[in-house]
Amino acid sequence: MNGNYGIPRDIYYVVKIAAVSVVKLGLVIAATLMAFSISTSLFVSNLWLLLLFPINSAAIAIYLLLPTNGGKSNWQSFYLSLKRHKKFWISLS
């Protein structure tokens, strides 16, 4: 058999719509919908903030899902950098 067990190549296939993974697209849509639901309770009187908060949340979600040079996503890079420095924290204030 020489190590060939008959597993098809498409077993790790990722469903994509217009070169975007369906999972990533769903995460961006979920982040936008959650931002809309939160913004309606936080920014009742200010219309600009009511509209800008979900747009900003979607932009942040898209940025975190973009790949970096190392092959990981930005959120994975942030997680690894926080995980690496467990005992060394710098205060911002």
GROMACS .gro file of N, CA and C in nm:
model
  279
    1MET      N    1   0.081  -0.120   0.000
    1MET     CA    2   0.000   0.000   0.000
    1MET      C    3   0.085   0.126   0.000
    2ASN      N    4   0.205   0.121   0.055
    2ASN     CA    5   0.298   0.234   0.057
    2ASN      C    6   0.241   0.359   0.124
    3GLY      N    7   0.164   0.344   0.229
    3GLY     CA    8   0.112   0.458   0.302
    3GLY      C    9  -0.011   0.523   0.242
    4ASN      N   10  -0.065   0.472   0.133
    4ASN     CA   11  -0.185   0.530   0.073
    4ASN      C   12  -0.306   0.453   0.124
    5TYR      N   13  -0.386   0.516   0.205
    5TYR     CA   14  -0.500   0.450   0.267
    5TYR      C   15  -0.632   0.488   0.201
    6GLY      N   16  -0.626   0.551   0.089
    6GLY     CA   17  -0.748   0.582   0.016
    6GLY      C   18  -0.826   0.701   0.066
    7ILE      N   19  -0.763   0.791   0.141
    7ILE     CA   20  -0.830   0.910   0.190
    7ILE      C   21  -0.830   1.013   0.078
    8PRO      N   22  -0.946   1.065   0.042
    8PRO     CA   23  -0.950   1.162  -0.068
    8PRO      C   24  -0.884   1.294  -0.029
    9ARG      N   25  -0.836   1.368  -0.127
    9ARG     CA   26  -0.768   1.495  -0.101
    9ARG      C   27  -0.864   1.602  -0.051
   10ASP      N   28  -0.990   1.592  -0.084
   10ASP     CA   29  -1.085   1.696  -0.047
   10ASP      C   30  -1.142   1.678   0.093
   11ILE      N   31  -1.080   1.597   0.177
   11ILE     CA   32  -1.133   1.578   0.311
   11ILE      C   33  -1.113   1.703   0.396
   12TYR      N   34  -1.011   1.783   0.365
   12TYR     CA   35  -0.985   1.906   0.438
   12TYR      C   36  -1.030   2.028   0.360
   13TYR      N   37  -1.124   2.013   0.272
   13TYR     CA   38  -1.173   2.121   0.187
   13TYR      C   39  -1.250   2.222   0.271
   14VAL      N   40  -1.225   2.350   0.249
   14VAL     CA   41  -1.293   2.457   0.320
   14VAL      C   42  -1.392   2.522   0.223
   15VAL      N   43  -1.518   2.532   0.266
   15VAL     CA   44  -1.620   2.592   0.181
   15VAL      C   45  -1.596   2.742   0.175
   16LYS      N   46  -1.589   2.797   0.053
   16LYS     CA   47  -1.562   2.938   0.034
   16LYS      C   48  -1.667   2.999  -0.058
   17ILE      N   49  -1.697   3.125  -0.031
   17ILE     CA   50  -1.784   3.204  -0.118
   17ILE      C   51  -1.701   3.325  -0.160
   18ALA      N   52  -1.673   3.337  -0.288
   18ALA     CA   53  -1.592   3.447  -0.344
   18ALA      C   54  -1.459   3.461  -0.271
   19ALA      N   55  -1.388   3.349  -0.254
   19ALA     CA   56  -1.255   3.341  -0.193
   19ALA      C   57  -1.254   3.378  -0.045
   20VAL      N   58  -1.369   3.376   0.022
   20VAL     CA   59  -1.377   3.403   0.166
   20VAL      C   60  -1.437   3.281   0.233
   21SER      N   61  -1.373   3.233   0.338
   21SER     CA   62  -1.422   3.117   0.411
   21SER      C   63  -1.559   3.148   0.472
   22VAL      N   64  -1.647   3.050   0.468
   22VAL     CA   65  -1.782   3.069   0.521
   22VAL      C   66  -1.777   3.089   0.672
   23VAL      N   67  -1.684   3.024   0.738
   23VAL     CA   68  -1.671   3.041   0.884
   23VAL      C   69  -1.629   3.183   0.918
   24LYS      N   70  -1.532   3.238   0.845
   24LYS     CA   71  -1.488   3.375   0.870
   24LYS      C   72  -1.597   3.475   0.838
   25LEU      N   73  -1.668   3.451   0.730
   25LEU     CA   74  -1.780   3.539   0.694
   25LEU      C   75  -1.889   3.534   0.801
   26GLY      N   76  -1.915   3.417   0.854
   26GLY     CA   77  -2.014   3.404   0.961
   26GLY      C   78  -1.971   3.473   1.089
   27LEU      N   79  -1.841   3.468   1.120
   27LEU     CA   80  -1.791   3.537   1.239
   27LEU      C   81  -1.803   3.689   1.226
   28VAL      N   82  -1.775   3.741   1.107
   28VAL     CA   83  -1.789   3.886   1.086
   28VAL      C   84  -1.935   3.927   1.096
   29ILE      N   85  -2.025   3.849   1.039
   29ILE     CA   86  -2.168   3.880   1.046
   29ILE      C   87  -2.217   3.870   1.190
   30ALA      N   88  -2.170   3.769   1.264
   30ALA     CA   89  -2.211   3.754   1.405
   30ALA      C   90  -2.160   3.871   1.489
   31ALA      N   91  -2.037   3.915   1.464
   31ALA     CA   92  -1.983   4.029   1.539
   31ALA      C   93  -2.062   4.156   1.508
   32THR      N   94  -2.101   4.173   1.383
   32THR     CA   95  -2.179   4.292   1.346
   32THR      C   96  -2.317   4.289   1.409
   33LEU      N   97  -2.382   4.172   1.409
   33LEU     CA   98  -2.515   4.162   1.470
   33LEU      C   99  -2.509   4.182   1.622
   34MET      N  100  -2.406   4.129   1.686
   34MET     CA  101  -2.391   4.151   1.830
   34MET      C  102  -2.365   4.298   1.859
   35ALA      N  103  -2.288   4.364   1.774
   35ALA     CA  104  -2.262   4.507   1.794
   35ALA      C  105  -2.390   4.589   1.776
   36PHE      N  106  -2.474   4.550   1.679
   36PHE     CA  107  -2.602   4.620   1.663
   36PHE      C  108  -2.689   4.603   1.786
   37SER      N  109  -2.695   4.483   1.842
   37SER     CA  110  -2.779   4.461   1.959
   37SER      C  111  -2.725   4.534   2.082
   38ILE      N  112  -2.594   4.543   2.094
   38ILE     CA  113  -2.535   4.616   2.208
   38ILE      C  114  -2.551   4.766   2.189
   39SER      N  115  -2.535   4.813   2.066
   39SER     CA  116  -2.539   4.958   2.043
   39SER      C  117  -2.678   5.016   2.063
   40THR      N  118  -2.782   4.937   2.040
   40THR     CA  119  -2.918   4.989   2.061
   40THR      C  120  -2.945   5.014   2.209
   41SER      N  121  -2.879   4.941   2.297
   41SER     CA  122  -2.899   4.966   2.440
   41SER      C  123  -2.801   5.069   2.495
   42LEU      N  124  -2.683   5.084   2.434
   42LEU     CA  125  -2.585   5.179   2.485
   42LEU      C  126  -2.605   5.320   2.432
   43PHE      N  127  -2.626   5.333   2.301
   43PHE     CA  128  -2.631   5.462   2.236
   43PHE      C  129  -2.772   5.492   2.186
   44VAL      N  130  -2.864   5.514   2.277
   44VAL     CA  131  -3.003   5.536   2.239
   44VAL      C  132  -3.022   5.674   2.179
   45SER      N  133  -2.959   5.774   2.235
   45SER     CA  134  -2.987   5.911   2.190
   45SER      C  135  -2.894   5.958   2.078
   46ASN      N  136  -2.779   5.897   2.060
   46ASN     CA  137  -2.683   5.944   1.962
   46ASN      C  138  -2.684   5.853   1.839
   47LEU      N  139  -2.734   5.906   1.727
   47LEU     CA  140  -2.748   5.827   1.606
   47LEU      C  141  -2.615   5.792   1.542
   48TRP      N  142  -2.517   5.885   1.547
   48TRP     CA  143  -2.387   5.859   1.486
   48TRP      C  144  -2.316   5.743   1.554
   49LEU      N  145  -2.318   5.740   1.686
   49LEU     CA  146  -2.255   5.629   1.758
   49LEU      C  147  -2.331   5.499   1.737
   50LEU      N  148  -2.462   5.510   1.721
   50LEU     CA  149  -2.545   5.393   1.696
   50LEU      C  150  -2.506   5.326   1.564
   51LEU      N  151  -2.463   5.403   1.466
   51LEU     CA  152  -2.424   5.349   1.337
   51LEU      C  153  -2.274   5.318   1.328
   52LEU      N  154  -2.190   5.396   1.395
   52LEU     CA  155  -2.046   5.376   1.386
   52LEU      C  156  -1.996   5.258   1.468
   53PHE      N  157  -2.062   5.225   1.577
   53PHE     CA  158  -2.017   5.115   1.662
   53PHE      C  159  -2.022   4.980   1.589
   54PRO      N  160  -2.129   4.944   1.519
   54PRO     CA  161  -2.126   4.817   1.444
   54PRO      C  162  -2.029   4.817   1.327
   55ILE      N  163  -2.011   4.931   1.262
   55ILE     CA  164  -1.916   4.938   1.151
   55ILE      C  165  -1.774   4.918   1.204
   56ASN      N  166  -1.743   4.982   1.316
   56ASN     CA  167  -1.612   4.966   1.377
   56ASN      C  168  -1.590   4.822   1.426
   57SER      N  169  -1.692   4.761   1.482
   57SER     CA  170  -1.680   4.623   1.528
   57SER      C  171  -1.658   4.527   1.412
   58ALA      N  172  -1.724   4.549   1.301
   58ALA     CA  173  -1.702   4.464   1.183
   58ALA      C  174  -1.561   4.482   1.127
   59ALA      N  175  -1.511   4.606   1.128
   59ALA     CA  176  -1.375   4.631   1.079
   59ALA      C  177  -1.272   4.563   1.169
   60ILE      N  178  -1.292   4.566   1.298
   60ILE     CA  179  -1.201   4.500   1.391
   60ILE      C  180  -1.206   4.348   1.372
   61ALA      N  181  -1.326   4.293   1.352
   61ALA     CA  182  -1.340   4.149   1.329
   61ALA      C  183  -1.270   4.108   1.200
   62ILE      N  184  -1.283   4.187   1.096
   62ILE     CA  185  -1.216   4.157   0.969
   62ILE      C  186  -1.065   4.162   0.987
   63TYR      N  187  -1.016   4.263   1.058
   63TYR     CA  188  -0.872   4.275   1.081
   63TYR      C  189  -0.817   4.156   1.160
   64LEU      N  190  -0.890   4.112   1.261
   64LEU     CA  191  -0.842   4.001   1.343
   64LEU      C  192  -0.841   3.870   1.266
   65LEU      N  193  -0.924   3.857   1.163
   65LEU     CA  194  -0.928   3.734   1.085
   65LEU      C  195  -0.833   3.733   0.966
   66LEU      N  196  -0.771   3.847   0.936
   66LEU     CA  197  -0.676   3.852   0.825
   66LEU      C  198  -0.549   3.772   0.859
   67PRO      N  199  -0.488   3.709   0.759
   67PRO     CA  200  -0.365   3.634   0.787
   67PRO      C  201  -0.244   3.726   0.801
   68THR      N  202  -0.146   3.678   0.879
   68THR     CA  203  -0.021   3.751   0.895
   68THR      C  204   0.087   3.681   0.813
   69ASN      N  205   0.211   3.730   0.823
   69ASN     CA  206   0.321   3.671   0.746
   69ASN      C  207   0.355   3.530   0.792
   70GLY      N  208   0.329   3.497   0.915
   70GLY     CA  209   0.363   3.365   0.967
   70GLY      C  210   0.263   3.258   0.932
   71GLY      N  211   0.154   3.293   0.866
   71GLY     CA  212   0.054   3.194   0.829
   71GLY      C  213  -0.061   3.185   0.927
   72LYS      N  214  -0.052   3.254   1.038
   72LYS     CA  215  -0.160   3.254   1.136
   72LYS      C  216  -0.245   3.379   1.117
   73SER      N  217  -0.360   3.379   1.183
   73SER     CA  218  -0.444   3.498   1.180
   73SER      C  219  -0.392   3.599   1.282
   74ASN      N  220  -0.441   3.722   1.272
   74ASN     CA  221  -0.396   3.827   1.365
   74ASN      C  222  -0.437   3.795   1.508
   75TRP      N  223  -0.556   3.737   1.527
   75TRP     CA  224  -0.599   3.705   1.663
   75TRP      C  225  -0.509   3.598   1.722
   76GLN      N  226  -0.460   3.504   1.642
   76GLN     CA  227  -0.370   3.403   1.693
   76GLN      C  228  -0.234   3.464   1.729
   77SER      N  229  -0.189   3.561   1.653
   77SER     CA  230  -0.064   3.629   1.684
   77SER      C  231  -0.074   3.707   1.815
   78PHE      N  232  -0.188   3.776   1.835
   78PHE     CA  233  -0.210   3.847   1.961
   78PHE      C  234  -0.213   3.750   2.079
   79TYR      N  235  -0.281   3.638   2.060
   79TYR     CA  236  -0.291   3.538   2.166
   79TYR      C  237  -0.154   3.482   2.202
   80LEU      N  238  -0.075   3.451   2.101
   80LEU     CA  239   0.059   3.396   2.128
   80LEU      C  240   0.150   3.498   2.196
   81SER      N  241   0.138   3.626   2.158
   81SER     CA  242   0.221   3.727   2.224
   81SER      C  243   0.179   3.748   2.369
   82LEU      N  244   0.053   3.738   2.399
   82LEU     CA  245   0.008   3.749   2.539
   82LEU      C  246   0.045   3.625   2.618
   83LYS      N  247   0.038   3.510   2.555
   83LYS     CA  248   0.069   3.385   2.623
   83LYS      C  249   0.219   3.373   2.652
   84ARG      N  250   0.303   3.428   2.567
   84ARG     CA  251   0.447   3.418   2.582
   84ARG      C  252   0.496   3.498   2.704
   85HIS      N  253   0.435   3.612   2.731
   85HIS     CA  254   0.478   3.700   2.841
   85HIS      C  255   0.381   3.686   2.958
   86LYS      N  256   0.388   3.576   3.029
   86LYS     CA  257   0.294   3.551   3.137
   86LYS      C  258   0.320   3.641   3.259
   87LYS      N  259   0.446   3.662   3.293
   87LYS     CA  260   0.477   3.733   3.416
   87LYS      C  261   0.526   3.875   3.393
   88PHE      N  262   0.531   3.918   3.270
   88PHE     CA  263   0.583   4.051   3.240
   88PHE      C  264   0.471   4.134   3.175
   89TRP      N  265   0.405   4.216   3.253
   89TRP     CA  266   0.294   4.299   3.204
   89TRP      C  267   0.334   4.445   3.219
   90ILE      N  268   0.307   4.525   3.118
   90ILE     CA  269   0.338   4.667   3.119
   90ILE      C  270   0.207   4.742   3.134
   91SER      N  271   0.198   4.828   3.233
   91SER     CA  272   0.080   4.908   3.253
   91SER      C  273   0.078   5.024   3.152
   92LEU      N  274  -0.038   5.049   3.095
   92LEU     CA  275  -0.050   5.157   2.999
   92LEU      C  276  -0.071   5.292   3.064
   93SER      N  277  -0.106   5.293   3.191
   93SER     CA  278  -0.131   5.421   3.257
   93SER      C  279  -0.019   5.461   3.349
   0.00000   0.00000   0.00000
